Amino acid sequence: MTALVTVEHLPEALRSVVLNHAEAITAAIQTGQWDLPVLHQATNQQLAMVLACSDFVAKQLTDKPQCLHQLLAEKGVEYVYSEADYQQELAELAARADDEASLALALRQYRQLQMCRIIWRDVTGLADLQQTTAELSWLAEYAIEHSLQWHYAVMCADIGTPLGATSGLAQQLVVIGMGKLGAWELNLSSDIDLIFTYPESGQTEGGRRSISNHDFFIRLGQRLIKTLDELTGDGFVFRVDMRLRPHGQSGALAASFGAMEEYYHSQGREWERYAMVKARVVGGDRAAGKELMDTLRPFIYRRYLDFSAFDSLRDMKALINREVTRRQLAEDVKLGPGGIREVEFIAQAFQLIRGGRERQLQERRLLPVLQALAELSLLPPDVVSELTDGYRFLRNTEHAIQCFADQQTQMLPTDELQRLRIALIMGFADWHSFYHRLSRYREQVSRHFADVIAPAQSDDSDDDLEQGWIALWEGVLDDSSAVQWLAQQGYDDATESWRLISALLNSRRCQMMQKEGRERLNKFLPVLLSEIASANSPSLLLERVLPLVEAVLRRTAYLMLLLENTGAREQLLILCGASPWIADQLARHPVLLDELVNTSTLYAVPEHRKLASELGSELRQQVLRLEWDDLEGHMEALRYFRASHVLRIAANEVTDRMPLMKVSDYLTFLAEVILQHVLELCWRNLVAKHGRPLRLDGTPCDTDFLILGYGKLGGIEMGHGSDLDLVFVHDGDNNASTDGDKPVPGQLFFNRLGQRMIHVLTAATTMGPLYEVDMRLRPSGNSGLLVTSLKALSQYQQNEAWTWEHQALVRARPVAGDNKLAEAFLVMRKKLLCQARDETSLRAEVAGMREKMRKQLLAPGAESGENAYFDLKHAAGGIVDIEFMVQFAVLAWAHQSPALTRYSDNIRILETLAESGLLSAAEVHSLIEAYKAYRTTAHRLALQQLPGRAAADNYVQQREQVSALWSKIIEHRQN
C-alpha cells in the first residue's frame, strides 16, 4: 500500500507525529471505503508539513476522511479563492438549507473544510499573509450575509416585514464589521466584532402579529449570533463579540441609525473613534449602511489636526500594559512589548490625528496605511519598512501559533515540540534562530512605538535633579551628612528616615538586583525622595512607601511606571500619606499600581442606582475570555476585580469624595456581584460533572440555590476587611440523584456546591483570599448541614432557633441566587419576625446576650481608670447597643407594625420606627446620628490601621443619649 506521506524532509522530532496522523487518516479513509489518494511528491510533502504543524487539520481529516479528497479536488489547496467564490458558495449553501439546524450544520462543515484549506496554504507558503487574511475575512463576511438573509426571510414570513415609520419602505438590518473583520485582516482564530443597526423605527406588517422594528431586529440579531457563534458537536462558524456596540454590553443589541448618530456625536469616546477607523458594512442593507458610515465620518476623522489622539492611545496602551503585566503576557505577540497591537497603534495614531485632512489615511487596512505614512513623509521610509516587515513577521507568527489547534491565542509556547513547529512554519531550522529574529523585530517595533506614542522622557534628568538626592541614594554621603541633608530638605525625623533608606540601599535584595533593574531604581529613588520631602510628615510617608519599593525590586517595570507617570506617582504619595492601609495594600499587591495611572477611573464612582449593574457588567467583561472550567483563571480575575475596586473605594473615602453610606453600599454591592459570579462558576463546574439536581416535582433545577447575607453584608454595612456571614439555601430534592453521567444525591450536590464556593472565596492565592467566610449562622451552627432547604430552615427558625438567631435574622437578606427562592425566603422571614413575643422575656434575653458579649469582647479597664477609652463597637452607648435596640424593636413590635421587616439595615429600620410612631423622631435622629458618627470613625481608623477606639472623653453626648434609650427600651426604665 502506498504511504500517504513521506517524512524525510521534516525534523526528526516531528516525524513520528506526522506518521501517527497519517496512519489514523489512512485508517479512516479505508473504513469509509474511500480510495486512498495517490499524491504527487510536492503534495505529499505539503501534507506532511501540514500534519506536522496542525493537529486541527489532522483531526478534521481523520474525523471526515472525505475532506482530503475535497482538498485535492479542482477547488482544493492549489486553487486561489476569490471573494466571488465565497459569495457564490455560501449563497448556494444557504439556499439548500431547509431549517435553522441544517443551515447551522452546513455552515460549520463548510467552515471546517475551508479552515483546513486555508491553514494548508498558509503553512506551506502557497498563500501569503494578505491572501490568508482576506480569505478568512470573506469567509466571515458571506457567512454573515447569507445567514442574515436566510433568517430575515423566515422571520418576515412569520411575523411580517419591518417597515419604516417615515418612509414606509421595507427595512433591513445593517451589520457593521469592526476590528480585523472590517479591515479584511482576520487571523486564523479571530472573533468577529459586530454592531447591528437599522435605518428607521416602525412596525412589522403582513405577518401573524405585528411587533416593533426594534424588537424584530434584536430577534434577528440573536438568531444570527446563534447560527454563527453557538458551539455544537460540529464546532462553530465564528465567535461573535458585540461589546463594541453603543453602551457596550448594557446597550441594546440593535439600534436605529438615529440612535447611532446621536450616541457617537454626543457620547462617543476616544477609544470608540479608534475602533470605528476599521468599521465597514459586512451584511444587510449595504447602501443604507454606507449612508450611516458617511454621517459618522466626522466623528472618526476630525477636520483639524487632533493631537489628543496620542493621549487617548497612550491610555489604551496603558490599559493593555496593565493586563500584560497582570496576566503575564510578555510573550504574547499581539499584546506584549513590540507586538502587533503597537504597530496598529502607530498607524491609527496618525489616522486619528491627520485622517480628516489626508484622505489617504482613511484606509482600514494597516499595511496601506503604513505605506501612506511614508508617502506623506509622516514617518521616514526606513521606519515604515521596519514596521511593515515586523508586522508581517508578527502576523505570520500569530498564524503559526493558532493553526496548531484552532485556538484563540497569540502566546508563544513553552513546549519544545510546539516551538519546533513554529520555527518550521516560519522557515527556521530551530527555535533559537526564529526567536532571535522575532526579538529583533519586536525591539524595532517597540522602539518606534516609543518614539511615536509613548510619553516623551523628561529632559529633567540627572543634571537637573538636585545632586544631593542622587549622592544620598547612591551612598556617597556619610551618615551624618545624609541625616543633615534630609533634615534640610524637610524630613521631620531625618535620623529614622536615613535608617530606612540605608537599610533598603544595603539590603540583600537591593544588592542582588540585575543591572537594568538597579539602573531603574537609581533613577526612581532620588525622584521619589525629593517629592516625599514636599509632603506633610515626610518621614511617616517614607516609612509607608518604602515597603512598596522593596516589594517591586524584582518587578522593576512598576518602578518605570511610577517614574514615567507623574500623575501615578502623585496619587501614590497622596493615598499613602492619607492611609497606611492603602500603602499596605499596594505593597502586598503592586499590580494595583496600575489603577493609579488614570485618575478618572480611580476616582470614578457610578451613579448609585447603576452601581450594581455596572459592577456586574465590568466583571463579565473581565472574565469574558475565560472558559467556565478555568477555575484558577476566574479566581485570579475575581481577586483583582475586588482589590482594584476596594482601592478605588478607599481612595475616594480618604480624599473625602465618598461618604460613609456610599462606601458601605459600594463594598456591599461589590460582594454581591462577586458572590453571584462565584455561584454561577461553581454551579457550572458541578453540573458539567454530575448533571443538574432535581426539584421535588422531578424537573431539573435551574440553580434553585440562594445565598443569604447576614451581619454587615445583610445590613448593607460592609467595611474594609469585613468578612461574609453567609447561609446557603436550596430548593431541590435531597434524595433524588442528579441527571448527569456521574449522578450524586441532591443533598450531596448542594453540599459540594457550597464547599466549592467557600473554596473559591477563601483560597489563599497570590493575591490572598477574596473574603473570609463565616457560616456559623446556619441552622445548628457548625454542627449543621452546610446547605439546607428553605423548608428545613423555616422549621428550624420556628421551632429550635435561639433568640439571638432571630436577632440575626433581622439583618438577613438574599444577596445572590434564585429570585423565586429569594421571594419565598423573604415571606418566611417576615412571618417569623412578625410573631408576637413576650416583651419581658425578650428584653431579658437581649440584655443578657449584650452583657455576655461585653464581658467577652471588651478589655478589662476599658471603661474606667486612667487608661480608659471608648470602644466604638462594644462599649456602653456604642454601636452594638444601637444594633441590639433595633433588633429588639423588630422582634417585639413587628407583629403590630409589619413594615419593620421590610429592610435589613439599621438606618432604614430606625426610620421606620419613627414613621410607625414606635419611637419619637428625636429619639431616632439621635440614634442615627450616633450610629453614623461611630461607623465613620471606625472606617477612618481601619484605614489608619488603628483599633476601633476613641478617647474616653469623645462622643460623650451621643453615648449618653444611646445609653438613655437603652435604659428606656431594653431595661424598660422611664426617665
PDB file of N, CA, C and O in Angstrom, residues 211-264:
ATOM      1  N   ILE A 211     -44.905  43.468  15.473  1.00  0.00           N
ATOM      2  CA  ILE A 211     -44.008  43.888  16.549  1.00  0.00           C
ATOM      3  C   ILE A 211     -43.208  45.087  16.056  1.00  0.00           C
ATOM      4  O   ILE A 211     -43.198  45.406  14.857  1.00  0.00           O
ATOM      5  N   SER A 212     -42.526  45.766  16.949  1.00  0.00           N
ATOM      6  CA  SER A 212     -41.731  46.924  16.558  1.00  0.00           C
ATOM      7  C   SER A 212     -40.502  46.489  15.774  1.00  0.00           C
ATOM      8  O   SER A 212     -39.993  45.371  15.932  1.00  0.00           O
ATOM      9  N   ASN A 213     -40.036  47.384  14.921  1.00  0.00           N
ATOM     10  CA  ASN A 213     -38.788  47.106  14.197  1.00  0.00           C
ATOM     11  C   ASN A 213     -37.641  46.828  15.164  1.00  0.00           C
ATOM     12  O   ASN A 213     -36.789  45.974  14.915  1.00  0.00           O
ATOM     13  N   HIS A 214     -37.634  47.560  16.276  1.00  0.00           N
ATOM     14  CA  HIS A 214     -36.585  47.361  17.277  1.00  0.00           C
ATOM     15  C   HIS A 214     -36.564  45.910  17.758  1.00  0.00           C
ATOM     16  O   HIS A 214     -35.510  45.254  17.761  1.00  0.00           O
ATOM     17  N   ASP A 215     -37.736  45.393  18.140  1.00  0.00           N
ATOM     18  CA  ASP A 215     -37.800  44.004  18.608  1.00  0.00           C
ATOM     19  C   ASP A 215     -37.466  43.030  17.487  1.00  0.00           C
ATOM     20  O   ASP A 215     -36.803  42.009  17.713  1.00  0.00           O
ATOM     21  N   PHE A 216     -37.939  43.336  16.272  1.00  0.00           N
ATOM     22  CA  PHE A 216     -37.676  42.458  15.132  1.00  0.00           C
ATOM     23  C   PHE A 216     -36.174  42.311  14.916  1.00  0.00           C
ATOM     24  O   PHE A 216     -35.648  41.189  14.787  1.00  0.00           O
ATOM     25  N   PHE A 217     -35.463  43.428  14.896  1.00  0.00           N
ATOM     26  CA  PHE A 217     -34.038  43.348  14.577  1.00  0.00           C
ATOM     27  C   PHE A 217     -33.212  42.806  15.734  1.00  0.00           C
ATOM     28  O   PHE A 217     -32.152  42.204  15.507  1.00  0.00           O
ATOM     29  N   ILE A 218     -33.675  42.974  16.953  1.00  0.00           N
ATOM     30  CA  ILE A 218     -32.983  42.324  18.074  1.00  0.00           C
ATOM     31  C   ILE A 218     -33.120  40.814  17.958  1.00  0.00           C
ATOM     32  O   ILE A 218     -32.147  40.063  18.115  1.00  0.00           O
ATOM     33  N   ARG A 219     -34.328  40.343  17.650  1.00  0.00           N
ATOM     34  CA  ARG A 219     -34.516  38.889  17.475  1.00  0.00           C
ATOM     35  C   ARG A 219     -33.705  38.375  16.293  1.00  0.00           C
ATOM     36  O   ARG A 219     -33.101  37.291  16.367  1.00  0.00           O
ATOM     37  N   LEU A 220     -33.687  39.140  15.210  1.00  0.00           N
ATOM     38  CA  LEU A 220     -32.905  38.736  14.043  1.00  0.00           C
ATOM     39  C   LEU A 220     -31.425  38.652  14.409  1.00  0.00           C
ATOM     40  O   LEU A 220     -30.728  37.690  14.038  1.00  0.00           O
ATOM     41  N   GLY A 221     -30.939  39.652  15.132  1.00  0.00           N
ATOM     42  CA  GLY A 221     -29.540  39.625  15.557  1.00  0.00           C
ATOM     43  C   GLY A 221     -29.233  38.438  16.448  1.00  0.00           C
ATOM     44  O   GLY A 221     -28.184  37.794  16.317  1.00  0.00           O
ATOM     45  N   GLN A 222     -30.143  38.123  17.355  1.00  0.00           N
ATOM     46  CA  GLN A 222     -29.939  36.975  18.244  1.00  0.00           C
ATOM     47  C   GLN A 222     -29.862  35.673  17.453  1.00  0.00           C
ATOM     48  O   GLN A 222     -29.025  34.806  17.732  1.00  0.00           O
ATOM     49  N   ARG A 223     -30.723  35.536  16.453  1.00  0.00           N
ATOM     50  CA  ARG A 223     -30.693  34.320  15.625  1.00  0.00           C
ATOM     51  C   ARG A 223     -29.396  34.242  14.828  1.00  0.00           C
ATOM     52  O   ARG A 223     -28.808  33.156  14.685  1.00  0.00           O
ATOM     53  N   LEU A 224     -28.963  35.370  14.303  1.00  0.00           N
ATOM     54  CA  LEU A 224     -27.713  35.383  13.546  1.00  0.00           C
ATOM     55  C   LEU A 224     -26.541  34.987  14.432  1.00  0.00           C
ATOM     56  O   LEU A 224     -25.700  34.163  14.039  1.00  0.00           O
ATOM     57  N   ILE A 225     -26.470  35.548  15.626  1.00  0.00           N
ATOM     58  CA  ILE A 225     -25.383  35.207  16.554  1.00  0.00           C
ATOM     59  C   ILE A 225     -25.396  33.728  16.888  1.00  0.00           C
ATOM     60  O   ILE A 225     -24.353  33.065  16.895  1.00  0.00           O
ATOM     61  N   LYS A 226     -26.587  33.189  17.146  1.00  0.00           N
ATOM     62  CA  LYS A 226     -26.680  31.765  17.474  1.00  0.00           C
ATOM     63  C   LYS A 226     -26.169  30.907  16.325  1.00  0.00           C
ATOM     64  O   LYS A 226     -25.429  29.943  16.537  1.00  0.00           O
ATOM     65  N   THR A 227     -26.559  31.244  15.097  1.00  0.00           N
ATOM     66  CA  THR A 227     -26.131  30.456  13.948  1.00  0.00           C
ATOM     67  C   THR A 227     -24.619  30.468  13.799  1.00  0.00           C
ATOM     68  O   THR A 227     -24.002  29.448  13.476  1.00  0.00           O
ATOM     69  N   LEU A 228     -24.000  31.596  14.067  1.00  0.00           N
ATOM     70  CA  LEU A 228     -22.557  31.718  13.875  1.00  0.00           C
ATOM     71  C   LEU A 228     -21.750  31.269  15.082  1.00  0.00           C
ATOM     72  O   LEU A 228     -20.697  30.641  14.936  1.00  0.00           O
ATOM     73  N   ASP A 229     -22.228  31.580  16.271  1.00  0.00           N
ATOM     74  CA  ASP A 229     -21.406  31.507  17.479  1.00  0.00           C
ATOM     75  C   ASP A 229     -21.619  30.249  18.299  1.00  0.00           C
ATOM     76  O   ASP A 229     -20.720  29.820  19.035  1.00  0.00           O
ATOM     77  N   GLU A 230     -22.808  29.653  18.220  1.00  0.00           N
ATOM     78  CA  GLU A 230     -23.123  28.534  19.112  1.00  0.00           C
ATOM     79  C   GLU A 230     -22.176  27.357  18.882  1.00  0.00           C
ATOM     80  O   GLU A 230     -21.943  26.934  17.748  1.00  0.00           O
ATOM     81  N   LEU A 231     -21.608  26.843  19.962  1.00  0.00           N
ATOM     82  CA  LEU A 231     -20.691  25.702  19.882  1.00  0.00           C
ATOM     83  C   LEU A 231     -21.500  24.414  19.898  1.00  0.00           C
ATOM     84  O   LEU A 231     -22.174  24.093  20.880  1.00  0.00           O
ATOM     85  N   THR A 232     -21.469  23.669  18.792  1.00  0.00           N
ATOM     86  CA  THR A 232     -22.179  22.397  18.685  1.00  0.00           C
ATOM     87  C   THR A 232     -21.165  21.276  18.532  1.00  0.00           C
ATOM     88  O   THR A 232     -19.948  21.502  18.592  1.00  0.00           O
ATOM     89  N   GLY A 233     -21.648  20.088  18.283  1.00  0.00           N
ATOM     90  CA  GLY A 233     -20.749  18.964  18.046  1.00  0.00           C
ATOM     91  C   GLY A 233     -19.903  19.153  16.804  1.00  0.00           C
ATOM     92  O   GLY A 233     -18.856  18.506  16.652  1.00  0.00           O
ATOM     93  N   ASP A 234     -20.330  20.031  15.921  1.00  0.00           N
ATOM     94  CA  ASP A 234     -19.576  20.335  14.696  1.00  0.00           C
ATOM     95  C   ASP A 234     -18.786  21.631  14.817  1.00  0.00           C
ATOM     96  O   ASP A 234     -18.348  22.198  13.817  1.00  0.00           O
ATOM     97  N   GLY A 235     -18.644  22.126  16.041  1.00  0.00           N
ATOM     98  CA  GLY A 235     -17.864  23.325  16.265  1.00  0.00           C
ATOM     99  C   GLY A 235     -18.704  24.583  16.132  1.00  0.00           C
ATOM    100  O   GLY A 235     -19.896  24.590  16.433  1.00  0.00           O
ATOM    101  N   PHE A 236     -18.088  25.656  15.666  1.00  0.00           N
ATOM    102  CA  PHE A 236     -18.771  26.931  15.491  1.00  0.00           C
ATOM    103  C   PHE A 236     -18.350  27.492  14.137  1.00  0.00           C
ATOM    104  O   PHE A 236     -17.466  26.958  13.466  1.00  0.00           O
ATOM    105  N   VAL A 237     -18.996  28.571  13.719  1.00  0.00           N
ATOM    106  CA  VAL A 237     -18.596  29.223  12.472  1.00  0.00           C
ATOM    107  C   VAL A 237     -17.600  30.336  12.816  1.00  0.00           C
ATOM    108  O   VAL A 237     -16.450  30.302  12.402  1.00  0.00           O
ATOM    109  N   PHE A 238     -18.044  31.322  13.594  1.00  0.00           N
ATOM    110  CA  PHE A 238     -17.147  32.342  14.142  1.00  0.00           C
ATOM    111  C   PHE A 238     -17.657  32.738  15.518  1.00  0.00           C
ATOM    112  O   PHE A 238     -18.871  32.834  15.724  1.00  0.00           O
ATOM    113  N   ARG A 239     -16.736  32.982  16.440  1.00  0.00           N
ATOM    114  CA  ARG A 239     -17.125  33.563  17.721  1.00  0.00           C
ATOM    115  C   ARG A 239     -17.518  35.019  17.491  1.00  0.00           C
ATOM    116  O   ARG A 239     -16.811  35.747  16.792  1.00  0.00           O
ATOM    117  N   VAL A 240     -18.627  35.431  18.069  1.00  0.00           N
ATOM    118  CA  VAL A 240     -19.159  36.765  17.849  1.00  0.00           C
ATOM    119  C   VAL A 240     -19.001  37.600  19.111  1.00  0.00           C
ATOM    120  O   VAL A 240     -19.351  37.159  20.205  1.00  0.00           O
ATOM    121  N   ASP A 241     -18.469  38.805  18.958  1.00  0.00           N
ATOM    122  CA  ASP A 241     -18.284  39.731  20.071  1.00  0.00           C
ATOM    123  C   ASP A 241     -19.075  40.997  19.756  1.00  0.00           C
ATOM    124  O   ASP A 241     -18.832  41.647  18.740  1.00  0.00           O
ATOM    125  N   MET A 242     -20.021  41.356  20.633  1.00  0.00           N
ATOM    126  CA  MET A 242     -20.893  42.513  20.406  1.00  0.00           C
ATOM    127  C   MET A 242     -20.568  43.678  21.341  1.00  0.00           C
ATOM    128  O   MET A 242     -21.337  44.635  21.428  1.00  0.00           O
ATOM    129  N   ARG A 243     -19.439  43.646  22.026  1.00  0.00           N
ATOM    130  CA  ARG A 243     -19.165  44.643  23.063  1.00  0.00           C
ATOM    131  C   ARG A 243     -18.826  46.030  22.527  1.00  0.00           C
ATOM    132  O   ARG A 243     -18.805  46.998  23.285  1.00  0.00           O
ATOM    133  N   LEU A 244     -18.557  46.146  21.232  1.00  0.00           N
ATOM    134  CA  LEU A 244     -18.215  47.454  20.682  1.00  0.00           C
ATOM    135  C   LEU A 244     -19.433  48.275  20.304  1.00  0.00           C
ATOM    136  O   LEU A 244     -19.298  49.414  19.845  1.00  0.00           O
ATOM    137  N   ARG A 245     -20.626  47.737  20.507  1.00  0.00           N
ATOM    138  CA  ARG A 245     -21.831  48.496  20.162  1.00  0.00           C
ATOM    139  C   ARG A 245     -22.027  49.643  21.154  1.00  0.00           C
ATOM    140  O   ARG A 245     -21.428  49.652  22.235  1.00  0.00           O
ATOM    141  N   PRO A 246     -22.844  50.639  20.787  1.00  0.00           N
ATOM    142  CA  PRO A 246     -23.091  51.747  21.715  1.00  0.00           C
ATOM    143  C   PRO A 246     -23.520  51.266  23.093  1.00  0.00           C
ATOM    144  O   PRO A 246     -24.371  50.384  23.215  1.00  0.00           O
ATOM    145  N   HIS A 247     -22.909  51.823  24.127  1.00  0.00           N
ATOM    146  CA  HIS A 247     -23.165  51.492  25.535  1.00  0.00           C
ATOM    147  C   HIS A 247     -22.689  50.090  25.903  1.00  0.00           C
ATOM    148  O   HIS A 247     -22.993  49.597  26.987  1.00  0.00           O
ATOM    149  N   GLY A 248     -21.940  49.428  25.010  1.00  0.00           N
ATOM    150  CA  GLY A 248     -21.368  48.127  25.351  1.00  0.00           C
ATOM    151  C   GLY A 248     -22.411  47.082  25.653  1.00  0.00           C
ATOM    152  O   GLY A 248     -23.500  47.069  25.064  1.00  0.00           O
ATOM    153  N   GLN A 249     -22.087  46.199  26.587  1.00  0.00           N
ATOM    154  CA  GLN A 249     -22.989  45.084  26.878  1.00  0.00           C
ATOM    155  C   GLN A 249     -24.304  45.537  27.494  1.00  0.00           C
ATOM    156  O   GLN A 249     -25.293  44.800  27.459  1.00  0.00           O
ATOM    157  N   SER A 250     -24.326  46.721  28.065  1.00  0.00           N
ATOM    158  CA  SER A 250     -25.576  47.198  28.655  1.00  0.00           C
ATOM    159  C   SER A 250     -26.483  47.845  27.612  1.00  0.00           C
ATOM    160  O   SER A 250     -27.629  48.176  27.907  1.00  0.00           O
ATOM    161  N   GLY A 251     -25.977  48.052  26.388  1.00  0.00           N
ATOM    162  CA  GLY A 251     -26.770  48.679  25.344  1.00  0.00           C
ATOM    163  C   GLY A 251     -27.641  47.681  24.608  1.00  0.00           C
ATOM    164  O   GLY A 251     -27.461  46.463  24.696  1.00  0.00           O
ATOM    165  N   ALA A 252     -28.614  48.205  23.862  1.00  0.00           N
ATOM    166  CA  ALA A 252     -29.490  47.355  23.058  1.00  0.00           C
ATOM    167  C   ALA A 252     -28.665  46.629  21.996  1.00  0.00           C
ATOM    168  O   ALA A 252     -27.689  47.162  21.472  1.00  0.00           O
ATOM    169  N   LEU A 253     -29.089  45.399  21.646  1.00  0.00           N
ATOM    170  CA  LEU A 253     -28.353  44.611  20.669  1.00  0.00           C
ATOM    171  C   LEU A 253     -28.389  45.264  19.290  1.00  0.00           C
ATOM    172  O   LEU A 253     -27.453  45.121  18.503  1.00  0.00           O
ATOM    173  N   ALA A 254     -29.469  45.971  18.986  1.00  0.00           N
ATOM    174  CA  ALA A 254     -29.587  46.681  17.709  1.00  0.00           C
ATOM    175  C   ALA A 254     -30.136  48.079  17.980  1.00  0.00           C
ATOM    176  O   ALA A 254     -30.994  48.254  18.842  1.00  0.00           O
ATOM    177  N   ALA A 255     -29.641  49.053  17.226  1.00  0.00           N
ATOM    178  CA  ALA A 255     -30.084  50.441  17.413  1.00  0.00           C
ATOM    179  C   ALA A 255     -30.377  51.062  16.054  1.00  0.00           C
ATOM    180  O   ALA A 255     -29.764  50.698  15.042  1.00  0.00           O
ATOM    181  N   SER A 256     -31.300  52.011  16.026  1.00  0.00           N
ATOM    182  CA  SER A 256     -31.622  52.702  14.786  1.00  0.00           C
ATOM    183  C   SER A 256     -30.490  53.629  14.379  1.00  0.00           C
ATOM    184  O   SER A 256     -29.626  53.978  15.194  1.00  0.00           O
ATOM    185  N   PHE A 257     -30.486  54.052  13.101  1.00  0.00           N
ATOM    186  CA  PHE A 257     -29.478  54.996  12.631  1.00  0.00           C
ATOM    187  C   PHE A 257     -29.492  56.260  13.481  1.00  0.00           C
ATOM    188  O   PHE A 257     -28.437  56.803  13.815  1.00  0.00           O
ATOM    189  N   GLY A 258     -30.686  56.743  13.804  1.00  0.00           N
ATOM    190  CA  GLY A 258     -30.780  57.961  14.602  1.00  0.00           C
ATOM    191  C   GLY A 258     -30.118  57.807  15.953  1.00  0.00           C
ATOM    192  O   GLY A 258     -29.402  58.706  16.415  1.00  0.00           O
ATOM    193  N   ALA A 259     -30.355  56.670  16.592  1.00  0.00           N
ATOM    194  CA  ALA A 259     -29.733  56.421  17.897  1.00  0.00           C
ATOM    195  C   ALA A 259     -28.221  56.305  17.766  1.00  0.00           C
ATOM    196  O   ALA A 259     -27.469  56.772  18.628  1.00  0.00           O
ATOM    197  N   MET A 260     -27.749  55.687  16.676  1.00  0.00           N
ATOM    198  CA  MET A 260     -26.309  55.562  16.448  1.00  0.00           C
ATOM    199  C   MET A 260     -25.672  56.941  16.284  1.00  0.00           C
ATOM    200  O   MET A 260     -24.632  57.245  16.905  1.00  0.00           O
ATOM    201  N   GLU A 261     -26.270  57.787  15.456  1.00  0.00           N
ATOM    202  CA  GLU A 261     -25.715  59.113  15.217  1.00  0.00           C
ATOM    203  C   GLU A 261     -25.688  59.923  16.513  1.00  0.00           C
ATOM    204  O   GLU A 261     -24.693  60.582  16.840  1.00  0.00           O
ATOM    205  N   GLU A 262     -26.789  59.899  17.246  1.00  0.00           N
ATOM    206  CA  GLU A 262     -26.852  60.653  18.499  1.00  0.00           C
ATOM    207  C   GLU A 262     -25.791  60.176  19.484  1.00  0.00           C
ATOM    208  O   GLU A 262     -25.118  60.982  20.138  1.00  0.00           O
ATOM    209  N   TYR A 263     -25.624  58.876  19.571  1.00  0.00           N
ATOM    210  CA  TYR A 263     -24.663  58.333  20.528  1.00  0.00           C
ATOM    211  C   TYR A 263     -23.235  58.763  20.181  1.00  0.00           C
ATOM    212  O   TYR A 263     -22.511  59.299  21.026  1.00  0.00           O
ATOM    213  N   TYR A 264     -22.817  58.525  18.947  1.00  0.00           N
ATOM    214  CA  TYR A 264     -21.417  58.788  18.612  1.00  0.00           C
ATOM    215  C   TYR A 264     -21.094  60.281  18.624  1.00  0.00           C
ATOM    216  O   TYR A 264     -20.006  60.674  19.044  1.00  0.00           O
TER     217      TYR A 264
END
